[in-house]
Coordinates of C-alpha atoms in Angstrom, one line a residue:
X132 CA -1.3 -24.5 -3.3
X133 CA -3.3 -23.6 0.2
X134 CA -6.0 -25.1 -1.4
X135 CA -4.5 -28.2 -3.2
X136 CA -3.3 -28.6 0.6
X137 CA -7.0 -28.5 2.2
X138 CA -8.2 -31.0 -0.3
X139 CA -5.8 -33.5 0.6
X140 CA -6.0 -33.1 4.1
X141 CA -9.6 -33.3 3.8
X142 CA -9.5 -36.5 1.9
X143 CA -6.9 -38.6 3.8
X144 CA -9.1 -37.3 6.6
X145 CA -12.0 -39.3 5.5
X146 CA -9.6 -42.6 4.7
X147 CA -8.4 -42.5 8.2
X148 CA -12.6 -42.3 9.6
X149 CA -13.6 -44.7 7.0
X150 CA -11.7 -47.8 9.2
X151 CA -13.3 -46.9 12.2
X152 CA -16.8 -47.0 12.0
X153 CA -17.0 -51.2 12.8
X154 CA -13.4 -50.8 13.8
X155 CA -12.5 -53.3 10.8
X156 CA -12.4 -53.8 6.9
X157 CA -16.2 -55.5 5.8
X158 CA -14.4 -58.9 4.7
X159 CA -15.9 -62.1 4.4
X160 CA -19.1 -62.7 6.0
X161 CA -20.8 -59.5 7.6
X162 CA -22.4 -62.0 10.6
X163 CA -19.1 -63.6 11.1
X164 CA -16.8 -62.1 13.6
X165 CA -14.1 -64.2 14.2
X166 CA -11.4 -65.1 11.5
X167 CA -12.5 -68.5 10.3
X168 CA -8.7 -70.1 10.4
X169 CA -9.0 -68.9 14.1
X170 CA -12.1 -70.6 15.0
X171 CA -10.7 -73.7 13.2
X172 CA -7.6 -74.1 15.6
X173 CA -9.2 -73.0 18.5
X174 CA -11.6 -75.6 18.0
X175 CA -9.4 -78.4 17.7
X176 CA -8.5 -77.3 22.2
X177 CA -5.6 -74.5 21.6
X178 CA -5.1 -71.2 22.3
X179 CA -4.4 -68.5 20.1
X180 CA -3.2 -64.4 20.7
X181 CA -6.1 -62.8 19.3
X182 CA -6.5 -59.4 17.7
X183 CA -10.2 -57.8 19.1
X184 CA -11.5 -55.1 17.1
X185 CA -13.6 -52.8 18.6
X186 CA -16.4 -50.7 17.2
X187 CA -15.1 -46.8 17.6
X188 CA -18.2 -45.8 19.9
X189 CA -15.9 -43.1 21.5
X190 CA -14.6 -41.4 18.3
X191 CA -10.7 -42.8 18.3
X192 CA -11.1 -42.3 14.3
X193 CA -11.8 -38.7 15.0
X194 CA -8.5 -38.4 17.5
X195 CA -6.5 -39.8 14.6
X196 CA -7.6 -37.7 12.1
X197 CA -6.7 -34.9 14.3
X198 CA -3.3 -36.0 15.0
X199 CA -4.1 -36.3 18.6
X200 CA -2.2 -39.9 19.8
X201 CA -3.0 -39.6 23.3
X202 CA -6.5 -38.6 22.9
X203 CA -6.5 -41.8 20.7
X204 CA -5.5 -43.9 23.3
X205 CA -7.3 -42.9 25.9
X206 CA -10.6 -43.2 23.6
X207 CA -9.6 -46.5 22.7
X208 CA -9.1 -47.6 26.5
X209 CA -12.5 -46.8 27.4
X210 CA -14.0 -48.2 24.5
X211 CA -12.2 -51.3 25.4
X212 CA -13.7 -51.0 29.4
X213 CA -16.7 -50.3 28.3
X214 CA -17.6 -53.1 25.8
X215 CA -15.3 -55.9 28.0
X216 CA -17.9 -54.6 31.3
X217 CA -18.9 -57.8 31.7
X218 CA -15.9 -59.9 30.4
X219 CA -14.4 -60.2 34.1
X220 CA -10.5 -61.1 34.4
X221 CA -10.2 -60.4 30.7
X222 CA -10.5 -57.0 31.2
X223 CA -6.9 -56.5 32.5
X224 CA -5.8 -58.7 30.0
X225 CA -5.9 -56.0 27.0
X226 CA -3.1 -54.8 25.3
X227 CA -4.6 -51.1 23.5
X228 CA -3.7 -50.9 20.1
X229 CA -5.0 -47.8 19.9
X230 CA -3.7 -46.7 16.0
X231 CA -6.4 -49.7 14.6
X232 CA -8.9 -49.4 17.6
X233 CA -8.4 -52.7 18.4
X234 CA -7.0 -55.2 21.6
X235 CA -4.5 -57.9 22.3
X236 CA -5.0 -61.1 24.5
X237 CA -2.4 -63.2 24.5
X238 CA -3.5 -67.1 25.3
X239 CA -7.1 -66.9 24.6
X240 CA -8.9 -70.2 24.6
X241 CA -12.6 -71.2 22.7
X242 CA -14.6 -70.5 25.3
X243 CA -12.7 -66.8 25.6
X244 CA -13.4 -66.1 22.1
X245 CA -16.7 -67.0 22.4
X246 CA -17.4 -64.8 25.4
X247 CA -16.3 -61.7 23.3
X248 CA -17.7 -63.1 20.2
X249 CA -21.3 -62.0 21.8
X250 CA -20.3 -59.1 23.6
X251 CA -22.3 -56.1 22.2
X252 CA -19.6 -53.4 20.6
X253 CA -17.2 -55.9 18.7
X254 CA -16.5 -55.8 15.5
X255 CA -14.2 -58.9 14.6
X256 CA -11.9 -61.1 16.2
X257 CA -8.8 -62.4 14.2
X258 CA -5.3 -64.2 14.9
X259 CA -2.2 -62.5 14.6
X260 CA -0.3 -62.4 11.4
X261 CA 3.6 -62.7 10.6
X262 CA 5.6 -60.4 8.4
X263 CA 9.1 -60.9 7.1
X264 CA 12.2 -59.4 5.3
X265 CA 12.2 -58.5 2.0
X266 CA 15.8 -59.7 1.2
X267 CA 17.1 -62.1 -1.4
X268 CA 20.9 -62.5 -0.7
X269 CA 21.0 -65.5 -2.5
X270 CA 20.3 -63.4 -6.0
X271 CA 24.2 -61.9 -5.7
X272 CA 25.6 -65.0 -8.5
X273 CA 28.7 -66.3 -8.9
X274 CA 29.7 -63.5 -11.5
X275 CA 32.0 -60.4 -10.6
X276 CA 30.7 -58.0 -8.4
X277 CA 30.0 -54.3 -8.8
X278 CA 32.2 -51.5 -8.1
X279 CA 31.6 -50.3 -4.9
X280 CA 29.1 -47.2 -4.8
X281 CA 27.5 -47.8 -7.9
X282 CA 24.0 -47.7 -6.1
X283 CA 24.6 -43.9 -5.3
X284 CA 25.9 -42.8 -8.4
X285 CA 23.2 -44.3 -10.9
X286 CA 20.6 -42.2 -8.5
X287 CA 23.2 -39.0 -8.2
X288 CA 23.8 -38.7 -4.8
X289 CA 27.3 -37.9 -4.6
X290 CA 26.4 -34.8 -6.9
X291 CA 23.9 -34.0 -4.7
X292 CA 26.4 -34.3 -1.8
X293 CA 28.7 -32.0 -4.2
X294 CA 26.3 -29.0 -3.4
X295 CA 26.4 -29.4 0.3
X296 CA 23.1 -31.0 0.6
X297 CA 23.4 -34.2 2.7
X298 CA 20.2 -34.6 4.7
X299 CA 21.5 -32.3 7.6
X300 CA 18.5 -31.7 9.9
X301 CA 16.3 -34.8 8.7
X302 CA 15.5 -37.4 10.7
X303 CA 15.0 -40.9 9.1
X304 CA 13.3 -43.8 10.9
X305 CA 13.3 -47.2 10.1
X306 CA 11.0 -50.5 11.4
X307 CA 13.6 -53.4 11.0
X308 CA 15.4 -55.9 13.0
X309 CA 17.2 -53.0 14.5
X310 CA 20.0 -51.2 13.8
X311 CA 24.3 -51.6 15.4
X312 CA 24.8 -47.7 16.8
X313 CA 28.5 -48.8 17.4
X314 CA 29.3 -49.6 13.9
X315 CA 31.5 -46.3 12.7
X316 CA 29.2 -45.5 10.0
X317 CA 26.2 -45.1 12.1
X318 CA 27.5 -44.2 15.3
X319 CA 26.9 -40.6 15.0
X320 CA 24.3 -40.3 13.0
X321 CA 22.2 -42.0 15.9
X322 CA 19.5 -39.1 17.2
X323 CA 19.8 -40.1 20.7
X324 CA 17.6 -40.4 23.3
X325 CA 13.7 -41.7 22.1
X326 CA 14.8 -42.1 18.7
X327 CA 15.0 -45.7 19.5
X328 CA 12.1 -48.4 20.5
X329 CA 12.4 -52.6 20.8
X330 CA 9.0 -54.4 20.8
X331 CA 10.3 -57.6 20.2
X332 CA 10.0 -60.6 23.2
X333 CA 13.4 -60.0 24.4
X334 CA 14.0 -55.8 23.9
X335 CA 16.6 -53.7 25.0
X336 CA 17.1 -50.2 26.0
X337 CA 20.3 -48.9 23.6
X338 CA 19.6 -50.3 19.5
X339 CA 21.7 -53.3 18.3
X340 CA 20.6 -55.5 15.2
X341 CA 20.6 -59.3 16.1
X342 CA 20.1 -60.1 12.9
X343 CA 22.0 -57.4 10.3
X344 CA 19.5 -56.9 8.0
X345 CA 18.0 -52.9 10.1
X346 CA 22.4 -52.1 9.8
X347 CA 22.2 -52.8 5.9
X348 CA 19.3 -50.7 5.5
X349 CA 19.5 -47.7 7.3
X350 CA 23.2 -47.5 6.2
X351 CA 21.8 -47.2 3.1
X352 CA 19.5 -44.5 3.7
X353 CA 22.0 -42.3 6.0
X354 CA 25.3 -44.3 6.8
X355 CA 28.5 -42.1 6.3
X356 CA 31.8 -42.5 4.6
X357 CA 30.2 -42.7 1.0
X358 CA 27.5 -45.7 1.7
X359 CA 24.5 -43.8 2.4
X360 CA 22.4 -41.8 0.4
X361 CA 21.5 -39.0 2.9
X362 CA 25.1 -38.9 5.5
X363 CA 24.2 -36.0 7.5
X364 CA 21.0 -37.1 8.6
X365 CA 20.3 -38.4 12.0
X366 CA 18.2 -42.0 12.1
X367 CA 16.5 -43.3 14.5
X368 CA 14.6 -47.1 14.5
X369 CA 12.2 -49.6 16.0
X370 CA 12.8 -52.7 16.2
X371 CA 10.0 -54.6 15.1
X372 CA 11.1 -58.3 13.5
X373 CA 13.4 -60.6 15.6
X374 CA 16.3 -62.4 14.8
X375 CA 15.2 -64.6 12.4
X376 CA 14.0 -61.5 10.4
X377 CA 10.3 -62.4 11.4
X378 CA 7.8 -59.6 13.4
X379 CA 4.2 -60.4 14.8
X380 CA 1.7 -57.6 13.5
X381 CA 1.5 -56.4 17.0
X382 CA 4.9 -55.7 17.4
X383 CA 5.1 -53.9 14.0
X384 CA 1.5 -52.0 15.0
X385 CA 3.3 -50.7 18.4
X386 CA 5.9 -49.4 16.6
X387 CA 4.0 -47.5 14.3
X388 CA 2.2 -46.0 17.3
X389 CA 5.2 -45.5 19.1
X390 CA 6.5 -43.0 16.3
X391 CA 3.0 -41.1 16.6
X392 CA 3.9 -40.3 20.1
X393 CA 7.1 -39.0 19.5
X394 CA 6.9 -35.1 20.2
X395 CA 7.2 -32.2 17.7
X396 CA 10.6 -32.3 16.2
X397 CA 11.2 -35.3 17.3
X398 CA 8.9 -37.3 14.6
X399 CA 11.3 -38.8 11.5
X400 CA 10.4 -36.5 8.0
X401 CA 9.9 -40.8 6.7
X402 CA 9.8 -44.1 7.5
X403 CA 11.2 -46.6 5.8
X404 CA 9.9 -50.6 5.7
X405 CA 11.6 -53.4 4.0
X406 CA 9.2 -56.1 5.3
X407 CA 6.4 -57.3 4.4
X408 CA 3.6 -60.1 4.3
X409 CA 2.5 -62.9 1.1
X410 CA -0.5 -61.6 0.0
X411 CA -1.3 -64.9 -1.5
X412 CA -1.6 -66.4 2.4
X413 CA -4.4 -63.6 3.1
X414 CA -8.0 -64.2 4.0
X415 CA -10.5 -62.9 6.1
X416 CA -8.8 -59.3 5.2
X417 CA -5.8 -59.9 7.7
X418 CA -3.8 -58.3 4.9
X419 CA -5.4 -55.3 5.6
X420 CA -4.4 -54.8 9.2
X421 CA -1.6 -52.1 8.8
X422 CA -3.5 -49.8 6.6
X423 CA -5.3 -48.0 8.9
X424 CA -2.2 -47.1 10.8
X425 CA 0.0 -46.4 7.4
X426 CA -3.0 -43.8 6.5
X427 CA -2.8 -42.4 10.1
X428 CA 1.2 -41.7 9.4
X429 CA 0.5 -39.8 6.4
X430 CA -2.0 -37.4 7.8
X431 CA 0.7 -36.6 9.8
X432 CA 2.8 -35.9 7.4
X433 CA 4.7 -38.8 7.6
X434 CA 5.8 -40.7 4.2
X435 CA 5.5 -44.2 4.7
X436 CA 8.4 -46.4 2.2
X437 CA 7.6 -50.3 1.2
X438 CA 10.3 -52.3 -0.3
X439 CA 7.6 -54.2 -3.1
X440 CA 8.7 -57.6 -2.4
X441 CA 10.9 -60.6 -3.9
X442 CA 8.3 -63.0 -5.1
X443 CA 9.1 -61.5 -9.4
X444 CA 9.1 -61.2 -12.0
X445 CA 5.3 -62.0 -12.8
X446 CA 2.6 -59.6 -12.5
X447 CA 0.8 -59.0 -9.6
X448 CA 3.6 -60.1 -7.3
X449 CA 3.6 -57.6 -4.8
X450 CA 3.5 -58.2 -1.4
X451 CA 1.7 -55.9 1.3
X452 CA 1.5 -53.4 2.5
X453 CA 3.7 -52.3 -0.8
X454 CA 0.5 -52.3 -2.7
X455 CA -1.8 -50.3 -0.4
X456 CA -3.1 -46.8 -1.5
X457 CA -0.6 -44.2 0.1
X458 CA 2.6 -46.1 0.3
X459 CA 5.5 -45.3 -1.3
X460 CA 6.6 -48.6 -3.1
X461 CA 9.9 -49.7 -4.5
X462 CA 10.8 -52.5 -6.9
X463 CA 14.3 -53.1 -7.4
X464 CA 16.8 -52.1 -10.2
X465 CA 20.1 -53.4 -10.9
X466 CA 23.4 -51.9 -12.1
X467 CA 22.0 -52.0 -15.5
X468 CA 19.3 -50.0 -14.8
X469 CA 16.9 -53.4 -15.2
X470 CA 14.6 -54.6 -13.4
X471 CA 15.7 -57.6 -10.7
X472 CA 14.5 -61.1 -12.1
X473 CA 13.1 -61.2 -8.1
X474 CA 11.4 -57.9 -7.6
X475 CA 7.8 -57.7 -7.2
X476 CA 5.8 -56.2 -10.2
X477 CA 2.4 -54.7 -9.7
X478 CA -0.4 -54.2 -10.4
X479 CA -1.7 -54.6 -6.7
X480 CA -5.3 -55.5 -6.2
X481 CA -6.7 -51.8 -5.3
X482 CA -8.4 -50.3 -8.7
X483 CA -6.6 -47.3 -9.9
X484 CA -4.0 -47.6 -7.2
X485 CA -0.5 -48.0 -9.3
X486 CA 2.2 -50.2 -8.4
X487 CA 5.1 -50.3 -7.7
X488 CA 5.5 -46.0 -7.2
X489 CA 8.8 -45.7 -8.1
X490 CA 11.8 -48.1 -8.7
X491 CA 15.7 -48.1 -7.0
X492 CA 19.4 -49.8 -6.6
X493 CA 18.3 -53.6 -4.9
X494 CA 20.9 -55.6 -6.7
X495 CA 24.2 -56.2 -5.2
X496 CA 24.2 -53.2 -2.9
X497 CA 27.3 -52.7 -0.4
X498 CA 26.2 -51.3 2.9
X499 CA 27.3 -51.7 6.9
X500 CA 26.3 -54.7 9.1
X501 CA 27.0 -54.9 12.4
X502 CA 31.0 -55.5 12.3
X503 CA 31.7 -55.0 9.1
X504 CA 30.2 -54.7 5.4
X505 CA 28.7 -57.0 2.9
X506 CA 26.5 -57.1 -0.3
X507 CA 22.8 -57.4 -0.1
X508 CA 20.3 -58.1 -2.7
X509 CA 16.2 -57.2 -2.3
X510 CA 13.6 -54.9 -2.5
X511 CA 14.9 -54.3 0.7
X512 CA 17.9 -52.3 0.0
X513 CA 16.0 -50.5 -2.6
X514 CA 12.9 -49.0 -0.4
X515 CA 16.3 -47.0 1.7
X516 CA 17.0 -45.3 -1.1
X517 CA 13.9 -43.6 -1.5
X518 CA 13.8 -42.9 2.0
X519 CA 17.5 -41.3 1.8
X520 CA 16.3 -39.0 -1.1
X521 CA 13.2 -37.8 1.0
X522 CA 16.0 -36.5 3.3
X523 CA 17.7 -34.8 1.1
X524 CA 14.7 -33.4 -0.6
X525 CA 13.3 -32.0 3.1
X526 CA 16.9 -30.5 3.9
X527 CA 16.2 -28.3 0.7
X528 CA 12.4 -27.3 2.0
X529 CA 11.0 -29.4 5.2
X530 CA 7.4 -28.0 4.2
X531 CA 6.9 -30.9 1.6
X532 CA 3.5 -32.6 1.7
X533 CA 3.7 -36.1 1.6
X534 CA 1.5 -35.7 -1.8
X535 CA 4.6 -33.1 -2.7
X536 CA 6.9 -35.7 -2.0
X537 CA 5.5 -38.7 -4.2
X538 CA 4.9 -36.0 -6.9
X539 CA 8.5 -34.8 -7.4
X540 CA 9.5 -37.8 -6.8
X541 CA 7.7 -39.9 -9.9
X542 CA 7.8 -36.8 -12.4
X543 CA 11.9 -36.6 -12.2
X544 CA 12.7 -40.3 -11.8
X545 CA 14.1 -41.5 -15.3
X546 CA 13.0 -43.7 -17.3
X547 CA 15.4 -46.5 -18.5
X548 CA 15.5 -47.8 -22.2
X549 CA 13.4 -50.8 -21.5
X550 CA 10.3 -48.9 -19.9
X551 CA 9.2 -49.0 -23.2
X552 CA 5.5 -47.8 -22.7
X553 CA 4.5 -44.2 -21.9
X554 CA 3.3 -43.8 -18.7
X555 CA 3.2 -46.0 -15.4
X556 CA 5.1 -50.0 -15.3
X557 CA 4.1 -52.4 -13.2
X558 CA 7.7 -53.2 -12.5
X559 CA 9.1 -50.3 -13.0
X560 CA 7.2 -47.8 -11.7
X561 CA 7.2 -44.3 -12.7
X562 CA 10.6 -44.9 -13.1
X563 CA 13.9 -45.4 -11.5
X564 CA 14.6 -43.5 -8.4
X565 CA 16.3 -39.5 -9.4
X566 CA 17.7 -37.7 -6.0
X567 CA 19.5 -35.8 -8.3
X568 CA 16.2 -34.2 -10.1
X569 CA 14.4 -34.7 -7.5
X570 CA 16.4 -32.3 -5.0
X571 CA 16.7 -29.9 -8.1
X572 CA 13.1 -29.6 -8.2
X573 CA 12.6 -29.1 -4.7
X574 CA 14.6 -25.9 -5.3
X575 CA 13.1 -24.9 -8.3
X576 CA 9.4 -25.4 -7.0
X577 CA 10.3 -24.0 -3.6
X578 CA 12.3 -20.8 -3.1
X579 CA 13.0 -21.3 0.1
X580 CA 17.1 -22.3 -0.7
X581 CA 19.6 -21.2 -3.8
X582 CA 21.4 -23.5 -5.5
X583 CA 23.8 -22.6 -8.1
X584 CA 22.8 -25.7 -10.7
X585 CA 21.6 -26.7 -13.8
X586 CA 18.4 -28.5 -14.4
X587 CA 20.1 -32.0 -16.1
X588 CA 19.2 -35.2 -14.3
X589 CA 21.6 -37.3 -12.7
X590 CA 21.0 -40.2 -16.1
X591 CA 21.9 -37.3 -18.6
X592 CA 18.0 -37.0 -19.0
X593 CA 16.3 -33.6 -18.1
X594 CA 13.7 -34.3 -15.2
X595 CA 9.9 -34.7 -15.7
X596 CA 9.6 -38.0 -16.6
X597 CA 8.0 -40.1 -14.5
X598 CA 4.4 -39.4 -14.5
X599 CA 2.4 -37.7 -17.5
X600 CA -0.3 -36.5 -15.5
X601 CA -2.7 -39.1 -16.6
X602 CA -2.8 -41.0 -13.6
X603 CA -2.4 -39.4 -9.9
X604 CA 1.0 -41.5 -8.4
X605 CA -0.9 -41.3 -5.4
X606 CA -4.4 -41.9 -6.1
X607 CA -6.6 -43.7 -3.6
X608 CA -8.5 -45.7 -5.8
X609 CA -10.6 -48.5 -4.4
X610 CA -10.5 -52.3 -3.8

């Protein structure tokens, strides 16, 4: 196991220094360094926030890879003064994002960009991106609506609950449009004091949701009084998309570096995302901008969850970053246990990478919002379910790799009647979503905790399932 361990430590280890050599992805053409839609509009006399990548000349990779944040930064801020030496003014002007090596300056103008264009230790120079929810409300029909709860028994959670496991010492994250702490089914769950971040233009000290889309999900991960699929753990959120469900890359990029901050017990056991970008609109590998930071989560330990997207049911569908190698996507299932006509099918463009990873409840799914309750429909509100069976799945045994994890989790999800083929679906998954099987072999693998249970799935179907061995869930693949 030590040395199963080792291997993948090693590898995600040479992921995370593979992004830093230039500092960027080698897209498009090698000579050119800034983002040819950028040069177009700054051409025609605007000004543009623009992303400045920075050849890692003072080993920020290596910080990373070492789970050292702070030695990150500061490596990363004297790269930054060092290569912008002769830039003036603009110096002071830099906002460090430290988790991609890169800088923010807001405004910048032609003649800016050009200046940095030929400064020596630049690696590319691109506009700033927008992601958005991953919610379809408009899929809930005119038909009648599902009873109440259904979400959480098709994936077993109130049996689950039925053996006292409900998350207790896990902490769940979420980057959303925030989430209402006064709303009763949240309100205690909340972990208190830096288990909370806004990024947005206007942000606040104490969360809220401005928009009620962060309420929906993260009630569904952890809210109590039967709505949430982990109750006793705590949450905590950043708030990285505004009220009009929209967030710029760099708010979402803070946020993932302001969970790497966090101390030692502090840090959430997963993150869950239910946004995401069009990866028809990329070019000039601006669809690539969060990977570096989703790989620096994992080595920590950290399992990063990606609602797949609503743009389904054809092939190749998914949105990012659902599809990149390490994240834990989720397509979304009804109460039929078939696929939503609007969820996202794989496969995602990375060879050898599957996707979706697994698939969950996003149909019609009754959850909090900030005064009240309401049914949602999207990949969205699947992606929390996954997250809430992590937490149950860590209450059992909080050593659990993130490989572990996605392992458990794809061999015990079921398989409903219309995954006809053997093996991995592009829609599907490795099948639906399991917290019953999945927390049963936690205990099984991991004698760490006794349960007095039997080893039937929450479907009827004994675990082991979802993946064949033929294909690693979690392989890295390449593009």
């Amino acid at each position: 196991m030590k040395s199963i361990r080792f291997l993948a430590a090693v590898l995600v280890a040479a992921i995370i220094l593979s992004h830093f050599p230039t500092g960027v992805f080698a897209q498009g053409p090698v000579s050119a360094k800034v983002e040819v839609a950028l040069q177009r509009s700054l051409d025609n006399g605007g000004k543009a926030d623009v992303i400045v990548y920075l050849e890692d000349r003072y080993g920020v990779g290596q910080a990373l890879q070492k789970d050292d944040p702070q030695a990150a930064a500061r490596r990363a801020e004297a790269n930054w003064w060092d290569v912008s030496a002769g830039l003036g003014k603009v110096q002071g002007r830099c906002e460090m994002l430290w988790i991609i090596n890169a800088c923010v300056i807001r405004g910048a103008d032609k003649a800016l960009v050009k200046s940095l264009e030929k400064a020596a230790g630049i690696a590319r120079i691109q506009g700033k991106t927008t992601v958005q929810l991953a919610d379809e409300n408009s899929s809930l029909g005119s038909g009648p609506l599902p009873v109440k709860g259904w979400n959480l028994r098709q994936i077993g959670a109130p049996s689950v609950w039925d053996m006292g496991i409900t998350g207790v010492g896990v902490l769940v994250f979420n980057i959303d449009t925030g989430v209402d702490v006064t709303h009763p089914d949240l309100r205690e769950g909340f972990a208190g004091e830096g288990a909370w971040a806004d990024f947005t233009k206007n942000p606040k000290k104490e969360p809220y949701d401005d928009y009620g889309h962060g309420t929906h999900t993260m009630s569904t991960a952890v809210g109590r009084n039967g709505i949430g699929v982990a109750p006793g753990a705590k949450w905590g959120a950043c708030k990285g998309l505004d009220k009009n469900g929209y967030g710029e890359d760099v708010w979402i990029l803070q946020c993932f570096q302001w969970i790497l901050t966090l101390p030692e017990g502090q840090r959430p056991q997963v993150v869950s995302n239910s946004w995401g970008g069009d990866a028809s609109s990329c070019s000039d590998g601006k669809c690539e901008i969060f990977r570096p930071a989703v790989d620096v989560l994992r080595a920590a330990g950290i399992p990063v969850v990606f609602s797949n997207g609503n743009e389904g049911p054809g092939a190749g569908t998914a949105g990012y970053p659902a599809y990149y190698p390490g994240v834990i996507s989720v397509s979304a299932t009804n109460y039929q246990d078939s696929v939503s006509i609007f969820s996202s099918c794989g496969p995602g463009p990375y060879k050898g990478v599957p996707n979706p990873i697994l698939s969950a409840p996003g149909s019609i799914v009754y959850s909090a919002v900030p005064g009240g309750y309401d049914y949602f429909s999207g990949t969205s509100m699947a992606a929390p379910h996954v997250a809430g069976a992590i937490a149950l799945m860590h209450e059992v045994y909080d050593g659990l790799t993130v490989t572990e994890t996605v392992r458990i989790l794809t061999e015990t999800a079921y398989r409903p009647p219309a995954m006809t083929l053997s093996g991995h679906d592009n829609c599907y998954g490795w099948g639906r979503l399991d917290a019953l099987a999945a927390v049963k072999r936690v205990s099984s693998e991991y004698a760490f905790y006794s349960l007095d249970i039997s080893f039937s799935s929450a479907s009827g179907i004994s675990g082991g399932f979802g993946w064949n061995g033929s294909l690693n869930p979690f392989d890295e693949g390449g593009k």
